[in-house]
């Protein structure tokens, strides 16, 4: 049984923003013709997403996978096999 559940919702946006700040990112928000975009920058890295929570996901992905963050063919195949058999 789970002892704690966190769901992506409005109450996770500010903690995500605060975590990004703690990780050293500068955060900006801008409006485009099709909606708002959030930017997180740190050094030469720029992350772009629709919300602070998505930015945090990108930041963690980059922290774990580095500049070579993209999935290779084997990783893509394994993902597709598991979730889209």
Coordinates of N, CA and C in Angstrom, one line a residue:
X1 N 0.8 -1.2 0.0 CA 0.0 0.0 0.0 C 0.9 1.3 0.0
X2 N 0.4 2.3 -0.7 CA 1.2 3.5 -0.8 C 1.0 4.3 0.5
X3 N 2.0 4.9 1.0 CA 1.9 5.8 2.2 C 1.8 7.2 1.8
X4 N 2.1 7.6 0.6 CA 2.0 8.9 0.1 C 1.7 8.9 -1.4
X5 N 0.8 9.8 -1.8 CA 0.6 9.9 -3.3 C 0.7 11.4 -3.6
X6 N 1.4 11.7 -4.6 CA 1.5 13.1 -5.2 C 1.0 13.0 -6.6
X7 N 0.0 13.8 -6.9 CA -0.5 13.8 -8.3 C -0.2 15.2 -8.9
X8 N 0.0 15.2 -10.2 CA 0.3 16.4 -11.0 C -1.0 17.2 -10.9
X9 N -1.0 18.4 -10.3 CA -2.1 19.2 -10.1 C -1.6 20.6 -9.8
X10 N -2.5 21.5 -9.6 CA -2.2 22.9 -9.4 C -1.3 23.1 -8.1
X11 N -1.5 22.2 -7.1 CA -0.7 22.4 -5.9 C 0.7 21.9 -6.0
X12 N 1.1 21.4 -7.2 CA 2.5 21.0 -7.3 C 3.3 22.0 -8.1
X13 N 2.7 23.0 -8.7 CA 3.4 23.9 -9.6 C 4.4 24.8 -8.8
X14 N 3.9 25.3 -7.6 CA 4.8 26.2 -6.9 C 6.0 25.4 -6.2
X15 N 5.7 24.2 -5.7 CA 6.9 23.4 -5.2 C 7.8 23.0 -6.3
X16 N 7.3 22.8 -7.5 CA 8.2 22.5 -8.7 C 9.1 23.7 -9.0
X17 N 8.4 24.9 -9.0 CA 9.2 26.2 -9.2 C 10.3 26.4 -8.1
X18 N 9.9 26.2 -6.9 CA 10.8 26.4 -5.8 C 12.0 25.4 -5.9
X19 N 11.7 24.2 -6.3 CA 12.8 23.2 -6.5 C 13.7 23.6 -7.6
X20 N 13.2 24.1 -8.7 CA 14.0 24.6 -9.8 C 14.9 25.7 -9.4
X21 N 14.4 26.6 -8.6 CA 15.2 27.7 -8.0 C 16.3 27.2 -7.2
X22 N 16.0 26.2 -6.3 CA 17.0 25.6 -5.4 C 18.1 24.9 -6.2
X23 N 17.7 24.4 -7.4 CA 18.7 23.7 -8.3 C 19.5 24.7 -9.1
X24 N 19.3 26.0 -8.9 CA 20.1 27.0 -9.6 C 19.5 27.5 -10.9
X25 N 18.3 27.2 -11.3 CA 17.7 27.6 -12.5 C 17.1 29.0 -12.3
X26 N 17.2 29.8 -13.4 CA 16.4 31.0 -13.5 C 15.1 30.7 -14.3
X27 N 14.0 31.2 -13.8 CA 12.7 30.9 -14.4 C 12.1 32.1 -14.9
X28 N 11.5 32.0 -16.1 CA 10.8 33.1 -16.8 C 9.5 32.5 -17.4
X29 N 8.5 33.3 -17.6 CA 7.3 32.9 -18.2 C 6.9 33.9 -19.3
X30 N 6.5 33.4 -20.4 CA 6.1 34.3 -21.5 C 4.9 33.8 -22.2
X31 N 4.2 34.7 -22.9 CA 3.0 34.3 -23.6 C 3.3 34.2 -25.1
X32 N 2.8 33.2 -25.7 CA 2.9 33.0 -27.1 C 1.4 33.0 -27.7
X33 N 1.3 33.0 -29.0 CA -0.1 33.0 -29.6 C -0.9 31.8 -29.2
X34 N -0.3 30.7 -28.9 CA -1.0 29.5 -28.5 C -1.0 29.2 -27.0
X35 N -0.5 30.1 -26.2 CA -0.5 29.9 -24.7 C 0.7 30.4 -24.1
X36 N 0.9 30.0 -22.8 CA 2.1 30.4 -22.1 C 3.2 29.4 -22.2
X37 N 4.4 29.8 -22.1 CA 5.6 29.0 -22.1 C 6.5 29.4 -20.9
X38 N 7.0 28.4 -20.2 CA 7.9 28.6 -19.1 C 9.3 28.2 -19.5
X39 N 10.3 29.0 -19.1 CA 11.7 28.8 -19.5 C 12.5 28.6 -18.2
X40 N 13.4 27.7 -18.2 CA 14.3 27.5 -17.1 C 15.7 27.6 -17.7
X41 N 16.6 28.4 -17.2 CA 17.9 28.5 -17.8 C 18.9 28.3 -16.6
X42 N 20.0 27.6 -17.0 CA 21.1 27.4 -16.1 C 22.4 27.3 -16.9
X43 N 23.3 28.2 -16.9 CA 24.5 28.2 -17.7 C 24.0 28.2 -19.2
X44 N 24.5 27.3 -20.0 CA 24.1 27.2 -21.4 C 22.9 26.4 -21.7
X45 N 22.3 25.8 -20.6 CA 21.1 25.0 -20.8 C 19.8 25.8 -20.7
X46 N 18.9 25.6 -21.7 CA 17.6 26.2 -21.6 C 16.6 25.1 -21.7
X47 N 15.6 25.1 -20.8 CA 14.5 24.2 -20.8 C 13.2 25.0 -21.1
X48 N 12.3 24.4 -21.9 CA 11.1 25.1 -22.3 C 9.9 24.1 -22.1
X49 N 8.9 24.6 -21.4 CA 7.7 23.7 -21.2 C 6.5 24.5 -21.0
X50 N 5.4 23.8 -20.8 CA 4.1 24.5 -20.5 C 3.8 24.8 -19.0
X51 N 4.7 24.3 -18.1 CA 4.4 24.5 -16.7 C 5.7 24.3 -15.9
X52 N 5.8 24.8 -14.7 CA 6.9 24.5 -13.9 C 7.1 23.0 -13.6
X53 N 6.1 22.3 -13.5 CA 6.2 20.9 -13.2 C 6.8 20.1 -14.4
X54 N 6.5 20.5 -15.6 CA 7.1 19.9 -16.8 C 8.6 20.4 -16.9
X55 N 8.9 21.6 -16.5 CA 10.3 22.1 -16.5 C 11.1 21.2 -15.5
X56 N 10.5 20.9 -14.3 CA 11.2 20.1 -13.4 C 11.5 18.7 -13.9
X57 N 10.5 18.1 -14.6 CA 10.8 16.9 -15.3 C 11.9 16.9 -16.3
X58 N 12.0 18.0 -17.1 CA 13.1 18.1 -18.0 C 14.4 18.3 -17.3
X59 N 14.4 19.1 -16.2 CA 15.6 19.3 -15.5 C 16.1 18.0 -14.9
X60 N 15.2 17.2 -14.3 CA 15.7 15.9 -13.8 C 16.2 14.9 -14.9
X61 N 15.5 14.9 -16.0 CA 15.9 14.1 -17.1 C 17.3 14.5 -17.5
X62 N 17.6 15.8 -17.6 CA 18.9 16.3 -18.0 C 19.9 15.9 -17.0
X63 N 19.6 16.1 -15.7 CA 20.5 15.7 -14.6 C 20.9 14.2 -14.7
X64 N 19.9 13.4 -15.0 CA 20.2 11.9 -15.0 C 20.8 11.5 -16.3
X65 N 20.4 12.0 -17.4 CA 20.9 11.5 -18.7 C 22.0 12.4 -19.4
X66 N 22.1 13.6 -18.9 CA 23.1 14.5 -19.5 C 22.8 15.0 -20.9
X67 N 23.8 15.6 -21.5 CA 23.6 16.2 -22.8 C 23.2 15.1 -23.9
X68 N 23.4 13.9 -23.6 CA 23.0 12.8 -24.5 C 21.7 12.2 -24.0
X69 N 20.7 13.1 -23.7 CA 19.5 12.7 -23.1 C 18.5 11.9 -23.9
X70 N 18.6 11.9 -25.2 CA 17.7 11.3 -26.1 C 17.7 9.8 -26.0
X71 N 16.6 9.1 -26.1 CA 16.5 7.7 -26.1 C 17.1 7.1 -27.4
X72 N 17.8 6.0 -27.2 CA 18.3 5.3 -28.4 C 17.3 4.3 -28.9
X73 N 17.5 3.6 -30.0 CA 16.6 2.7 -30.6 C 16.1 1.6 -29.7
X74 N 17.1 1.0 -28.9 CA 16.7 -0.1 -28.0 C 15.8 0.4 -26.9
X75 N 16.1 1.6 -26.4 CA 15.2 2.2 -25.3 C 13.8 2.5 -25.8
X76 N 13.7 3.0 -27.1 CA 12.4 3.3 -27.7 C 11.7 2.0 -27.9
X77 N 12.3 1.0 -28.4 CA 11.7 -0.3 -28.6 C 11.2 -0.9 -27.3
X78 N 12.0 -0.9 -26.3 CA 11.6 -1.4 -25.0 C 10.4 -0.7 -24.4
X79 N 10.3 0.6 -24.6 CA 9.2 1.4 -24.1 C 7.9 1.0 -24.9
X80 N 8.1 1.0 -26.2 CA 6.9 0.7 -27.0 C 6.4 -0.7 -26.8
X81 N 7.3 -1.7 -26.6 CA 6.9 -3.0 -26.3 C 6.1 -3.1 -25.0
X82 N 6.6 -2.4 -24.0 CA 5.9 -2.5 -22.7 C 4.6 -1.8 -22.6
X83 N 4.5 -0.6 -23.2 CA 3.3 0.2 -23.1 C 2.4 0.2 -24.3
X84 N 2.8 -0.2 -25.4 CA 2.0 -0.3 -26.6 C 2.2 -1.6 -27.4
X85 N 1.9 -2.7 -26.7 CA 2.2 -4.1 -27.3 C 1.4 -4.3 -28.5

